[in-house]
Amino acid sequence: LYAGVDNVKVMDGGFKAWKAAGLPTETTINKPVATDKDFGVTIPEHPEYIMSIEKVKENLESNDKFNLVSIRSYDEFIGATSGYGYITMAGEPAGAIWGKDTDDGTYAVDGKVVGADVLKQFVEEGGGSYDNELSFYCGTGWRATIPFLLAYEDGKEDISLYDGGWWQWTVMHTED
């Protein structure tokens, strides 16, 4: 979506469901090949989908219609662990809310990704509002994409990923 691909989806059930459906797989490694063809858009097509650490801090300080939503384990959220061997600090940016963890199965029921109604419930349980501008993050960036895509599919426009996540926060702002 950030680059300009219009039809990005979450595949329910992942690779296990793909294989169970009898769809083709391969065991070779496909190496990327450069092309001289135009992608058709200026990349990034949607820079608004990524929020910088500076903008996150500004919103946390002055925008009461903004929620920074942590998509990390509860132990990571409460600061019991960083969740990463290479990140020594534990905790969350002050003002973040907990949106639950995609790794523990919370965002999937019977192998299928939950709907935006469940995401709304998680945001509200964390003390936020789905009506607010939402920026999702995790430790390094990839777990946050599931709730981002759920909100996107729901037609929500004021959403982003704080892609630097907890890792960037600890490296750049250890005083926070």
JSON list of C-alpha atoms in Angstrom, two decimals:
[
{"chain": "A", "resi": 1, "resn": "LEU", "atom": "CA", "xyz": [0.00, 0.00, 0.00]},
{"chain": "A", "resi": 2, "resn": "TYR", "atom": "CA", "xyz": [2.82, 2.38, 0.90]},
{"chain": "A", "resi": 3, "resn": "ALA", "atom": "CA", "xyz": [4.56, 1.76, -2.42]},
{"chain": "A", "resi": 4, "resn": "GLY", "atom": "CA", "xyz": [1.38, 1.95, -4.47]},
{"chain": "A", "resi": 5, "resn": "VAL", "atom": "CA", "xyz": [0.08, -1.61, -4.69]},
{"chain": "A", "resi": 6, "resn": "ASP", "atom": "CA", "xyz": [-3.70, -1.28, -4.53]},
{"chain": "A", "resi": 7, "resn": "ASN", "atom": "CA", "xyz": [-4.85, -4.75, -3.50]},
{"chain": "A", "resi": 8, "resn": "VAL", "atom": "CA", "xyz": [-3.02, -5.89, -0.37]},
{"chain": "A", "resi": 9, "resn": "LYS", "atom": "CA", "xyz": [-4.72, -8.53, 1.76]},
{"chain": "A", "resi": 10, "resn": "VAL", "atom": "CA", "xyz": [-4.07, -10.82, 4.70]},
{"chain": "A", "resi": 11, "resn": "MET", "atom": "CA", "xyz": [-4.20, -14.46, 3.65]},
{"chain": "A", "resi": 12, "resn": "ASP", "atom": "CA", "xyz": [-6.44, -16.27, 6.12]},
{"chain": "A", "resi": 13, "resn": "GLY", "atom": "CA", "xyz": [-4.76, -19.34, 7.50]},
{"chain": "A", "resi": 14, "resn": "GLY", "atom": "CA", "xyz": [-1.36, -18.45, 6.06]},
{"chain": "A", "resi": 15, "resn": "PHE", "atom": "CA", "xyz": [0.86, -20.98, 4.33]},
{"chain": "A", "resi": 16, "resn": "LYS", "atom": "CA", "xyz": [-0.79, -23.87, 6.20]},
{"chain": "A", "resi": 17, "resn": "ALA", "atom": "CA", "xyz": [-4.18, -23.01, 4.64]},
{"chain": "A", "resi": 18, "resn": "TRP", "atom": "CA", "xyz": [-2.55, -22.56, 1.22]},
{"chain": "A", "resi": 19, "resn": "LYS", "atom": "CA", "xyz": [-1.10, -26.06, 1.39]},
{"chain": "A", "resi": 20, "resn": "ALA", "atom": "CA", "xyz": [-4.32, -27.55, 2.79]},
{"chain": "A", "resi": 21, "resn": "ALA", "atom": "CA", "xyz": [-6.19, -26.13, -0.19]},
{"chain": "A", "resi": 22, "resn": "GLY", "atom": "CA", "xyz": [-3.87, -28.07, -2.49]},
{"chain": "A", "resi": 23, "resn": "LEU", "atom": "CA", "xyz": [-2.44, -24.93, -4.05]},
{"chain": "A", "resi": 24, "resn": "PRO", "atom": "CA", "xyz": [1.00, -25.11, -5.68]},
{"chain": "A", "resi": 25, "resn": "THR", "atom": "CA", "xyz": [4.17, -24.59, -3.68]},
{"chain": "A", "resi": 26, "resn": "GLU", "atom": "CA", "xyz": [7.83, -24.59, -4.59]},
{"chain": "A", "resi": 27, "resn": "THR", "atom": "CA", "xyz": [11.07, -25.29, -2.81]},
{"chain": "A", "resi": 28, "resn": "THR", "atom": "CA", "xyz": [13.40, -23.19, -4.91]},
{"chain": "A", "resi": 29, "resn": "ILE", "atom": "CA", "xyz": [14.73, -19.82, -3.88]},
{"chain": "A", "resi": 30, "resn": "ASN", "atom": "CA", "xyz": [13.54, -17.07, -6.20]},
{"chain": "A", "resi": 31, "resn": "LYS", "atom": "CA", "xyz": [16.08, -14.30, -6.49]},
{"chain": "A", "resi": 32, "resn": "PRO", "atom": "CA", "xyz": [14.81, -10.82, -7.37]},
{"chain": "A", "resi": 33, "resn": "VAL", "atom": "CA", "xyz": [15.61, -9.55, -10.82]},
{"chain": "A", "resi": 34, "resn": "ALA", "atom": "CA", "xyz": [15.92, -5.84, -11.50]},
{"chain": "A", "resi": 35, "resn": "THR", "atom": "CA", "xyz": [13.67, -4.35, -14.14]},
{"chain": "A", "resi": 36, "resn": "ASP", "atom": "CA", "xyz": [13.76, -1.19, -16.17]},
{"chain": "A", "resi": 37, "resn": "LYS", "atom": "CA", "xyz": [9.94, -1.06, -16.32]},
{"chain": "A", "resi": 38, "resn": "ASP", "atom": "CA", "xyz": [8.09, 1.76, -14.64]},
{"chain": "A", "resi": 39, "resn": "PHE", "atom": "CA", "xyz": [6.09, 0.78, -11.56]},
{"chain": "A", "resi": 40, "resn": "GLY", "atom": "CA", "xyz": [3.38, 3.23, -12.59]},
{"chain": "A", "resi": 41, "resn": "VAL", "atom": "CA", "xyz": [3.52, 5.48, -9.52]},
{"chain": "A", "resi": 42, "resn": "THR", "atom": "CA", "xyz": [6.03, 7.54, -7.65]},
{"chain": "A", "resi": 43, "resn": "ILE", "atom": "CA", "xyz": [7.16, 5.53, -4.66]},
{"chain": "A", "resi": 44, "resn": "PRO", "atom": "CA", "xyz": [5.99, 6.02, -2.02]},
{"chain": "A", "resi": 45, "resn": "GLU", "atom": "CA", "xyz": [2.49, 6.45, -3.39]},
{"chain": "A", "resi": 46, "resn": "HIS", "atom": "CA", "xyz": [1.09, 6.69, 0.16]},
{"chain": "A", "resi": 47, "resn": "PRO", "atom": "CA", "xyz": [3.71, 8.17, 2.51]},
{"chain": "A", "resi": 48, "resn": "GLU", "atom": "CA", "xyz": [0.91, 8.94, 4.97]},
{"chain": "A", "resi": 49, "resn": "TYR", "atom": "CA", "xyz": [0.79, 5.24, 5.92]},
{"chain": "A", "resi": 50, "resn": "ILE", "atom": "CA", "xyz": [4.12, 5.51, 7.75]},
{"chain": "A", "resi": 51, "resn": "MET", "atom": "CA", "xyz": [4.39, 7.84, 10.75]},
{"chain": "A", "resi": 52, "resn": "SER", "atom": "CA", "xyz": [7.81, 9.09, 11.85]},
{"chain": "A", "resi": 53, "resn": "ILE", "atom": "CA", "xyz": [8.97, 9.01, 15.43]},
{"chain": "A", "resi": 54, "resn": "GLU", "atom": "CA", "xyz": [8.88, 12.82, 15.46]},
{"chain": "A", "resi": 55, "resn": "LYS", "atom": "CA", "xyz": [5.23, 12.86, 14.39]},
{"chain": "A", "resi": 56, "resn": "VAL", "atom": "CA", "xyz": [4.36, 10.12, 16.91]},
{"chain": "A", "resi": 57, "resn": "LYS", "atom": "CA", "xyz": [5.90, 12.17, 19.73]},
{"chain": "A", "resi": 58, "resn": "GLU", "atom": "CA", "xyz": [4.12, 15.33, 18.55]},
{"chain": "A", "resi": 59, "resn": "ASN", "atom": "CA", "xyz": [0.77, 13.53, 18.44]},
{"chain": "A", "resi": 60, "resn": "LEU", "atom": "CA", "xyz": [1.26, 11.94, 21.86]},
{"chain": "A", "resi": 61, "resn": "GLU", "atom": "CA", "xyz": [2.03, 15.34, 23.34]},
{"chain": "A", "resi": 62, "resn": "SER", "atom": "CA", "xyz": [-0.66, 17.46, 21.69]},
{"chain": "A", "resi": 63, "resn": "ASN", "atom": "CA", "xyz": [-3.35, 15.45, 19.88]},
{"chain": "A", "resi": 64, "resn": "ASP", "atom": "CA", "xyz": [-6.10, 14.07, 22.12]},
{"chain": "A", "resi": 65, "resn": "LYS", "atom": "CA", "xyz": [-7.70, 12.43, 19.05]},
{"chain": "A", "resi": 66, "resn": "PHE", "atom": "CA", "xyz": [-4.65, 10.19, 18.49]},
{"chain": "A", "resi": 67, "resn": "ASN", "atom": "CA", "xyz": [-3.88, 6.73, 19.78]},
{"chain": "A", "resi": 68, "resn": "LEU", "atom": "CA", "xyz": [-0.52, 5.00, 19.47]},
{"chain": "A", "resi": 69, "resn": "VAL", "atom": "CA", "xyz": [-1.53, 1.33, 19.56]},
{"chain": "A", "resi": 70, "resn": "SER", "atom": "CA", "xyz": [0.98, -1.27, 20.76]},
{"chain": "A", "resi": 71, "resn": "ILE", "atom": "CA", "xyz": [0.63, -4.63, 19.03]},
{"chain": "A", "resi": 72, "resn": "ARG", "atom": "CA", "xyz": [2.98, -6.48, 21.36]},
{"chain": "A", "resi": 73, "resn": "SER", "atom": "CA", "xyz": [2.58, -9.16, 23.99]},
{"chain": "A", "resi": 74, "resn": "TYR", "atom": "CA", "xyz": [1.16, -8.13, 27.34]},
{"chain": "A", "resi": 75, "resn": "ASP", "atom": "CA", "xyz": [4.53, -8.81, 29.00]},
{"chain": "A", "resi": 76, "resn": "GLU", "atom": "CA", "xyz": [6.19, -6.50, 26.48]},
{"chain": "A", "resi": 77, "resn": "PHE", "atom": "CA", "xyz": [3.52, -3.86, 27.03]},
{"chain": "A", "resi": 78, "resn": "ILE", "atom": "CA", "xyz": [3.88, -3.84, 30.82]},
{"chain": "A", "resi": 79, "resn": "GLY", "atom": "CA", "xyz": [7.67, -3.81, 30.59]},
{"chain": "A", "resi": 80, "resn": "ALA", "atom": "CA", "xyz": [8.30, -7.33, 31.95]},
{"chain": "A", "resi": 81, "resn": "THR", "atom": "CA", "xyz": [10.37, -8.09, 28.84]},
{"chain": "A", "resi": 82, "resn": "SER", "atom": "CA", "xyz": [11.56, -6.28, 25.73]},
{"chain": "A", "resi": 83, "resn": "GLY", "atom": "CA", "xyz": [10.62, -9.32, 23.65]},
{"chain": "A", "resi": 84, "resn": "TYR", "atom": "CA", "xyz": [13.94, -9.19, 21.77]},
{"chain": "A", "resi": 85, "resn": "GLY", "atom": "CA", "xyz": [17.41, -10.42, 22.66]},
{"chain": "A", "resi": 86, "resn": "TYR", "atom": "CA", "xyz": [18.98, -7.35, 21.06]},
{"chain": "A", "resi": 87, "resn": "ILE", "atom": "CA", "xyz": [16.69, -4.76, 22.71]},
{"chain": "A", "resi": 88, "resn": "THR", "atom": "CA", "xyz": [17.68, -4.30, 26.33]},
{"chain": "A", "resi": 89, "resn": "MET", "atom": "CA", "xyz": [15.07, -1.74, 27.42]},
{"chain": "A", "resi": 90, "resn": "ALA", "atom": "CA", "xyz": [11.53, -2.85, 28.18]},
{"chain": "A", "resi": 91, "resn": "GLY", "atom": "CA", "xyz": [8.32, -0.83, 28.26]},
{"chain": "A", "resi": 92, "resn": "GLU", "atom": "CA", "xyz": [6.31, 1.38, 25.94]},
{"chain": "A", "resi": 93, "resn": "PRO", "atom": "CA", "xyz": [6.25, 5.02, 24.89]},
{"chain": "A", "resi": 94, "resn": "ALA", "atom": "CA", "xyz": [4.29, 7.04, 27.47]},
{"chain": "A", "resi": 95, "resn": "GLY", "atom": "CA", "xyz": [0.70, 7.36, 26.30]},
{"chain": "A", "resi": 96, "resn": "ALA", "atom": "CA", "xyz": [0.59, 4.21, 24.17]},
{"chain": "A", "resi": 97, "resn": "ILE", "atom": "CA", "xyz": [-2.38, 1.88, 24.54]},
{"chain": "A", "resi": 98, "resn": "TRP", "atom": "CA", "xyz": [-2.37, -1.90, 24.26]},
{"chain": "A", "resi": 99, "resn": "GLY", "atom": "CA", "xyz": [-4.08, -3.33, 21.17]},
{"chain": "A", "resi": 100, "resn": "LYS", "atom": "CA", "xyz": [-3.15, -6.95, 21.98]},
{"chain": "A", "resi": 101, "resn": "ASP", "atom": "CA", "xyz": [-0.67, -9.18, 20.17]},
{"chain": "A", "resi": 102, "resn": "THR", "atom": "CA", "xyz": [-0.97, -10.70, 16.71]},
{"chain": "A", "resi": 103, "resn": "ASP", "atom": "CA", "xyz": [1.49, -13.49, 17.59]},
{"chain": "A", "resi": 104, "resn": "ASP", "atom": "CA", "xyz": [-0.65, -15.14, 20.27]},
{"chain": "A", "resi": 105, "resn": "GLY", "atom": "CA", "xyz": [-3.62, -15.95, 18.02]},
{"chain": "A", "resi": 106, "resn": "THR", "atom": "CA", "xyz": [-5.78, -13.10, 19.35]},
{"chain": "A", "resi": 107, "resn": "TYR", "atom": "CA", "xyz": [-6.23, -11.72, 15.84]},
{"chain": "A", "resi": 108, "resn": "ALA", "atom": "CA", "xyz": [-7.30, -15.06, 14.36]},
{"chain": "A", "resi": 109, "resn": "VAL", "atom": "CA", "xyz": [-10.26, -17.37, 15.01]},
{"chain": "A", "resi": 110, "resn": "ASP", "atom": "CA", "xyz": [-10.24, -20.82, 13.42]},
{"chain": "A", "resi": 111, "resn": "GLY", "atom": "CA", "xyz": [-7.35, -19.76, 11.19]},
{"chain": "A", "resi": 112, "resn": "LYS", "atom": "CA", "xyz": [-9.17, -16.71, 9.87]},
{"chain": "A", "resi": 113, "resn": "VAL", "atom": "CA", "xyz": [-8.27, -13.12, 10.63]},
{"chain": "A", "resi": 114, "resn": "VAL", "atom": "CA", "xyz": [-10.82, -11.34, 12.83]},
{"chain": "A", "resi": 115, "resn": "GLY", "atom": "CA", "xyz": [-12.79, -8.36, 11.55]},
{"chain": "A", "resi": 116, "resn": "ALA", "atom": "CA", "xyz": [-12.55, -4.66, 12.28]},
{"chain": "A", "resi": 117, "resn": "ASP", "atom": "CA", "xyz": [-15.23, -5.09, 14.95]},
{"chain": "A", "resi": 118, "resn": "VAL", "atom": "CA", "xyz": [-12.73, -7.05, 17.04]},
{"chain": "A", "resi": 119, "resn": "LEU", "atom": "CA", "xyz": [-10.01, -4.47, 16.38]},
{"chain": "A", "resi": 120, "resn": "LYS", "atom": "CA", "xyz": [-12.41, -1.74, 17.56]},
{"chain": "A", "resi": 121, "resn": "GLN", "atom": "CA", "xyz": [-13.03, -3.75, 20.75]},
{"chain": "A", "resi": 122, "resn": "PHE", "atom": "CA", "xyz": [-9.28, -4.15, 21.37]},
{"chain": "A", "resi": 123, "resn": "VAL", "atom": "CA", "xyz": [-8.64, -0.41, 20.90]},
{"chain": "A", "resi": 124, "resn": "GLU", "atom": "CA", "xyz": [-11.47, 0.48, 23.29]},
{"chain": "A", "resi": 125, "resn": "GLU", "atom": "CA", "xyz": [-10.33, -2.11, 25.87]},
{"chain": "A", "resi": 126, "resn": "GLY", "atom": "CA", "xyz": [-6.89, -0.48, 25.69]},
{"chain": "A", "resi": 127, "resn": "GLY", "atom": "CA", "xyz": [-8.39, 2.91, 26.57]},
{"chain": "A", "resi": 128, "resn": "GLY", "atom": "CA", "xyz": [-8.54, 4.40, 23.08]},
{"chain": "A", "resi": 129, "resn": "SER", "atom": "CA", "xyz": [-11.18, 5.11, 20.49]},
{"chain": "A", "resi": 130, "resn": "TYR", "atom": "CA", "xyz": [-11.47, 3.62, 17.01]},
{"chain": "A", "resi": 131, "resn": "ASP", "atom": "CA", "xyz": [-12.74, 7.04, 15.93]},
{"chain": "A", "resi": 132, "resn": "ASN", "atom": "CA", "xyz": [-9.34, 8.56, 16.75]},
{"chain": "A", "resi": 133, "resn": "GLU", "atom": "CA", "xyz": [-6.37, 8.66, 14.42]},
{"chain": "A", "resi": 134, "resn": "LEU", "atom": "CA", "xyz": [-4.57, 5.36, 15.00]},
{"chain": "A", "resi": 135, "resn": "SER", "atom": "CA", "xyz": [-0.92, 4.51, 14.51]},
{"chain": "A", "resi": 136, "resn": "PHE", "atom": "CA", "xyz": [-0.01, 0.86, 15.11]},
{"chain": "A", "resi": 137, "resn": "TYR", "atom": "CA", "xyz": [3.42, -0.39, 16.13]},
{"chain": "A", "resi": 138, "resn": "CYS", "atom": "CA", "xyz": [5.22, -3.34, 17.65]},
{"chain": "A", "resi": 139, "resn": "GLY", "atom": "CA", "xyz": [8.86, -4.04, 18.43]},
{"chain": "A", "resi": 140, "resn": "THR", "atom": "CA", "xyz": [10.24, -3.76, 14.92]},
{"chain": "A", "resi": 141, "resn": "GLY", "atom": "CA", "xyz": [7.23, -3.26, 12.62]},
{"chain": "A", "resi": 142, "resn": "TRP", "atom": "CA", "xyz": [5.78, -6.45, 11.19]},
{"chain": "A", "resi": 143, "resn": "ARG", "atom": "CA", "xyz": [3.17, -7.45, 13.84]},
{"chain": "A", "resi": 144, "resn": "ALA", "atom": "CA", "xyz": [1.46, -4.08, 13.52]},
{"chain": "A", "resi": 145, "resn": "THR", "atom": "CA", "xyz": [0.54, -4.66, 9.88]},
{"chain": "A", "resi": 146, "resn": "ILE", "atom": "CA", "xyz": [-2.38, -6.97, 10.70]},
{"chain": "A", "resi": 147, "resn": "PRO", "atom": "CA", "xyz": [-4.47, -4.38, 12.62]},
{"chain": "A", "resi": 148, "resn": "PHE", "atom": "CA", "xyz": [-3.40, -1.73, 10.11]},
{"chain": "A", "resi": 149, "resn": "LEU", "atom": "CA", "xyz": [-4.79, -3.85, 7.26]},
{"chain": "A", "resi": 150, "resn": "LEU", "atom": "CA", "xyz": [-7.98, -4.60, 9.23]},
{"chain": "A", "resi": 151, "resn": "ALA", "atom": "CA", "xyz": [-8.59, -0.87, 9.67]},
{"chain": "A", "resi": 152, "resn": "TYR", "atom": "CA", "xyz": [-7.69, -0.22, 6.03]},
{"chain": "A", "resi": 153, "resn": "GLU", "atom": "CA", "xyz": [-10.14, -2.88, 4.83]},
{"chain": "A", "resi": 154, "resn": "ASP", "atom": "CA", "xyz": [-12.78, -1.27, 7.09]},
{"chain": "A", "resi": 155, "resn": "GLY", "atom": "CA", "xyz": [-12.35, 1.98, 5.14]},
{"chain": "A", "resi": 156, "resn": "LYS", "atom": "CA", "xyz": [-10.63, 3.84, 7.96]},
{"chain": "A", "resi": 157, "resn": "GLU", "atom": "CA", "xyz": [-8.47, 6.60, 6.53]},
{"chain": "A", "resi": 158, "resn": "ASP", "atom": "CA", "xyz": [-6.65, 8.10, 9.51]},
{"chain": "A", "resi": 159, "resn": "ILE", "atom": "CA", "xyz": [-4.34, 5.14, 10.12]},
{"chain": "A", "resi": 160, "resn": "SER", "atom": "CA", "xyz": [-0.62, 4.57, 9.93]},
{"chain": "A", "resi": 161, "resn": "LEU", "atom": "CA", "xyz": [2.22, 2.37, 11.05]},
{"chain": "A", "resi": 162, "resn": "TYR", "atom": "CA", "xyz": [4.83, 3.72, 13.40]},
{"chain": "A", "resi": 163, "resn": "ASP", "atom": "CA", "xyz": [7.32, 1.51, 11.64]},
{"chain": "A", "resi": 164, "resn": "GLY", "atom": "CA", "xyz": [10.31, 2.20, 13.90]},
{"chain": "A", "resi": 165, "resn": "GLY", "atom": "CA", "xyz": [8.49, 0.63, 16.82]},
{"chain": "A", "resi": 166, "resn": "TRP", "atom": "CA", "xyz": [9.89, -0.02, 20.25]},
{"chain": "A", "resi": 167, "resn": "TRP", "atom": "CA", "xyz": [13.34, -0.70, 18.79]},
{"chain": "A", "resi": 168, "resn": "GLN", "atom": "CA", "xyz": [13.65, 2.81, 17.30]},
{"chain": "A", "resi": 169, "resn": "TRP", "atom": "CA", "xyz": [12.11, 4.40, 20.38]},
{"chain": "A", "resi": 170, "resn": "THR", "atom": "CA", "xyz": [14.73, 2.84, 22.65]},
{"chain": "A", "resi": 171, "resn": "VAL", "atom": "CA", "xyz": [17.63, 3.70, 20.32]},
{"chain": "A", "resi": 172, "resn": "MET", "atom": "CA", "xyz": [16.63, 7.30, 19.66]},
{"chain": "A", "resi": 173, "resn": "HIS", "atom": "CA", "xyz": [14.88, 8.29, 22.85]},
{"chain": "A", "resi": 174, "resn": "THR", "atom": "CA", "xyz": [16.27, 6.33, 25.75]},
{"chain": "A", "resi": 175, "resn": "GLU", "atom": "CA", "xyz": [15.20, 9.11, 28.13]},
{"chain": "A", "resi": 176, "resn": "ASP", "atom": "CA", "xyz": [11.53, 8.39, 27.31]}
]
